[in-house]
PDB file of C-alpha atoms in Angstrom:
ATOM      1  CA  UNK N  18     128.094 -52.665 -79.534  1.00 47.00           C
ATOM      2  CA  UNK N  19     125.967 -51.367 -82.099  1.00 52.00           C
ATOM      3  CA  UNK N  20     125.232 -47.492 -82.623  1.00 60.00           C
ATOM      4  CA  UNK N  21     121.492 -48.368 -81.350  1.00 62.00           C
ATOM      5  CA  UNK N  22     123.127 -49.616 -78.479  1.00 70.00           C
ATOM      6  CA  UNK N  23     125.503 -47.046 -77.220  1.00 77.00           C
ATOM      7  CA  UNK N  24     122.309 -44.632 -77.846  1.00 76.00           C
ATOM      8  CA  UNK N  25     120.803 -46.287 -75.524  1.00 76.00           C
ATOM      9  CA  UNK N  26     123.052 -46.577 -72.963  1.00 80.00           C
ATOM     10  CA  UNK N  27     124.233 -42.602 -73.064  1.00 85.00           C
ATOM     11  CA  UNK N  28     120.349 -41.872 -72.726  1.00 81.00           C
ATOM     12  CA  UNK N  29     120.414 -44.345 -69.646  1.00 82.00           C
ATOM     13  CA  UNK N  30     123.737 -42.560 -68.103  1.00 87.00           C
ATOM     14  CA  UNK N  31     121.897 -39.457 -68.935  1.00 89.00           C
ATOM     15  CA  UNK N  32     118.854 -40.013 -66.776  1.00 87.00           C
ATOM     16  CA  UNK N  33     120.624 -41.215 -64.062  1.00 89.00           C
ATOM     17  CA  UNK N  34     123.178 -38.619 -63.423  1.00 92.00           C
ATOM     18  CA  UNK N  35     120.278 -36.537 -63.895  1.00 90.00           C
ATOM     19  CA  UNK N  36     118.691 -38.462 -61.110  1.00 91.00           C
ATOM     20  CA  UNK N  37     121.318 -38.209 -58.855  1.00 92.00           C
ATOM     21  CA  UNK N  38     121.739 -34.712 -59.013  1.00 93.00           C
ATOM     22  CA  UNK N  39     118.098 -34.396 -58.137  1.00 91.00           C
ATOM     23  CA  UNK N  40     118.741 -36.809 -55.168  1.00 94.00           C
ATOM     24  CA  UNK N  41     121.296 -34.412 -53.945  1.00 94.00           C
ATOM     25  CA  UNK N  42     119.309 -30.942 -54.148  1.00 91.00           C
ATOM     26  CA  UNK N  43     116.701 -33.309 -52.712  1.00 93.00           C
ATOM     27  CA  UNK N  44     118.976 -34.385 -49.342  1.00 94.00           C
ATOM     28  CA  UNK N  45     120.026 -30.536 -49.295  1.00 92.00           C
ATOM     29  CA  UNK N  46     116.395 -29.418 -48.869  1.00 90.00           C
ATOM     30  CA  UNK N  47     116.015 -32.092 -46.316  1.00 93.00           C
ATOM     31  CA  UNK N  48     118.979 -30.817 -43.981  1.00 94.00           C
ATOM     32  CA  UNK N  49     117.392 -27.288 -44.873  1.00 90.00           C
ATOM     33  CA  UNK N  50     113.828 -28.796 -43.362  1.00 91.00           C
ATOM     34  CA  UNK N  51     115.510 -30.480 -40.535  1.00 93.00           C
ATOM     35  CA  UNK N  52     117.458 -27.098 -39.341  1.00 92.00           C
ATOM     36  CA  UNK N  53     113.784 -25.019 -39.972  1.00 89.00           C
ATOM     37  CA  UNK N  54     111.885 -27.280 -37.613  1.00 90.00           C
ATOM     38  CA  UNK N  55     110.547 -29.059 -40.210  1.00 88.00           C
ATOM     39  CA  UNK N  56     106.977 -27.479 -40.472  1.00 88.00           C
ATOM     40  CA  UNK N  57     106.310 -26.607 -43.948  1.00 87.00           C
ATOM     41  CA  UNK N  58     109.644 -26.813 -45.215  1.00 86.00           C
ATOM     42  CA  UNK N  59     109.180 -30.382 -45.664  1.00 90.00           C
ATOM     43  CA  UNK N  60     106.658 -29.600 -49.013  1.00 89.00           C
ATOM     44  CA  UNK N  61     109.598 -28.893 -51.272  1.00 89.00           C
ATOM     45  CA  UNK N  62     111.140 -32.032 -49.813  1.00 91.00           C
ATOM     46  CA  UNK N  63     108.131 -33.917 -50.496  1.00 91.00           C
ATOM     47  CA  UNK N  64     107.876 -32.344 -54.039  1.00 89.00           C
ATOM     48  CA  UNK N  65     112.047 -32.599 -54.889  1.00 90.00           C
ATOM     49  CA  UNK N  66     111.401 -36.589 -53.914  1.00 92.00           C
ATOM     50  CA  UNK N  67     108.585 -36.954 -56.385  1.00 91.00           C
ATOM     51  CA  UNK N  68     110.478 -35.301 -59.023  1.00 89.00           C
ATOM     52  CA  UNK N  69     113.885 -38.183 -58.001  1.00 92.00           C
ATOM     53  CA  UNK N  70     111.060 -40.840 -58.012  1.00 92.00           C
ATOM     54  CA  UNK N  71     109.572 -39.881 -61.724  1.00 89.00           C
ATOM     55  CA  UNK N  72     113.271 -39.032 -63.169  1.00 89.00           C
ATOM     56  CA  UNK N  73     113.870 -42.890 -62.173  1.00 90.00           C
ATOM     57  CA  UNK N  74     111.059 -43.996 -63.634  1.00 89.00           C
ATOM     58  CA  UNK N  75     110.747 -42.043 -66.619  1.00 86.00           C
ATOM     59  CA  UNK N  76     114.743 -42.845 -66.797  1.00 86.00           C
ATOM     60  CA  UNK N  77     113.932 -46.681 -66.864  1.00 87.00           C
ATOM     61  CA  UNK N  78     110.996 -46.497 -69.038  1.00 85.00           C
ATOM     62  CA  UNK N  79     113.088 -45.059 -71.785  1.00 82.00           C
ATOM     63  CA  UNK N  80     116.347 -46.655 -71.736  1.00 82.00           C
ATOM     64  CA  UNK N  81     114.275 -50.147 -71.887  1.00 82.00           C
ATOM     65  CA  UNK N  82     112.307 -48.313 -75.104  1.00 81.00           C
ATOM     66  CA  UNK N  83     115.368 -48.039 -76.889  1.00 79.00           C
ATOM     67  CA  UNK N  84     117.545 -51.351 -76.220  1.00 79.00           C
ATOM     68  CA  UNK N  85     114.022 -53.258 -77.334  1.00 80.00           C
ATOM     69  CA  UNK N  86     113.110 -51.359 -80.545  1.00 65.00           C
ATOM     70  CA  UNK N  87     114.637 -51.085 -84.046  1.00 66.00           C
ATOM     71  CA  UNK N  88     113.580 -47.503 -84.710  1.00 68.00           C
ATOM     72  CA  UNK N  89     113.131 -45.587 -81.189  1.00 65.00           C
ATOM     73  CA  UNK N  90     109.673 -44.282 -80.349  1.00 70.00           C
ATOM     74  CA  UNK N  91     109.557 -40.609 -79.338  1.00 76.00           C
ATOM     75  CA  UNK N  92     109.209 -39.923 -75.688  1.00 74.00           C
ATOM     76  CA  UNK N  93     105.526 -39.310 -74.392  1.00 80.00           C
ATOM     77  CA  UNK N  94     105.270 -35.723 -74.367  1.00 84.00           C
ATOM     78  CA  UNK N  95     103.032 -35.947 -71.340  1.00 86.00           C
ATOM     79  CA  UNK N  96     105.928 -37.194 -69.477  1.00 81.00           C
ATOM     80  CA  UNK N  97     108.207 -34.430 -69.994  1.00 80.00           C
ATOM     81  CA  UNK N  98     104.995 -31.718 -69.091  1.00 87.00           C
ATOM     82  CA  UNK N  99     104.793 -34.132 -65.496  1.00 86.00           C
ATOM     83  CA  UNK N 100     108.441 -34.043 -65.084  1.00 83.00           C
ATOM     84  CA  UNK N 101     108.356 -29.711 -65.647  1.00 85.00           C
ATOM     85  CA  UNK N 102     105.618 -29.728 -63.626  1.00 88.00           C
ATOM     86  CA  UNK N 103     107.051 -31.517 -60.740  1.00 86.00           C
ATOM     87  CA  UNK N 104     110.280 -29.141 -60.923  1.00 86.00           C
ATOM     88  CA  UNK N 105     107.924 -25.781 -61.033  1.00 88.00           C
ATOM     89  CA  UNK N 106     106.235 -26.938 -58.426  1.00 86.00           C
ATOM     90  CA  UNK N 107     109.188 -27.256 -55.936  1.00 84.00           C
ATOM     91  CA  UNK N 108     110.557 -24.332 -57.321  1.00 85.00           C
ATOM     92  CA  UNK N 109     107.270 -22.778 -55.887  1.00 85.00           C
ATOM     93  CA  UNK N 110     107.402 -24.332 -52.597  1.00 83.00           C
ATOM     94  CA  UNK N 111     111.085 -23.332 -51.848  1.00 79.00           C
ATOM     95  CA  UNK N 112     110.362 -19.997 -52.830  1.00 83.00           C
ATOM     96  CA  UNK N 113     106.973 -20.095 -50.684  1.00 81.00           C
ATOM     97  CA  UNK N 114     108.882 -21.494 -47.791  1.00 75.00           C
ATOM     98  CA  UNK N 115     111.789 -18.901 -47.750  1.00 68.00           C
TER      99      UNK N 115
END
């Protein structure tokens, strides 16, 4: 496997266990919603799932960006303000919901 390659595939990794971390604060804010009554402690649930759904996307997106091309582009930086976005916003909501 060439250096382009295994590049590639730690980025992948990366994202994903990044991910899955997310998926679990995201399943630990849902048992925290479902002991609350729900109410309006599902909005950092809802927010926490966006932020899984776009770290999967954004994931995919990029590993696929570098196994195709010889010299990597550079990530969107609008993706990374979404993504930071996404995360201040459930911040927000947990806080608001506490």
């Amino acid at each position: 496997m060439s250096d382009h390659g295994a590049q590639a595939q730690r980025t992948g990794l990366a994202w994903r266990r990044t991910a899955l971390a997310a998926t679990a604060c995201t399943l630990l804010l849902l048992h925290m919603a479902a002991r609350q009554g729900w109410g309006t402690a599902v909005i950092p649930v809802a927010f926490a799932g966006t932020t899984v759904i776009t770290l999967v996307a954004i994931g995919s997106v990029r590993e696929r960006v570098l196994r195709k091309a010889e010299i990597p582009k550079p990530l969107n930086p609008a993706w990374a303000v979404i993504a930071s976005a996404l995360v201040v916003a459930t911040a927000a909501a947990l806080i608001a919901v506490r």
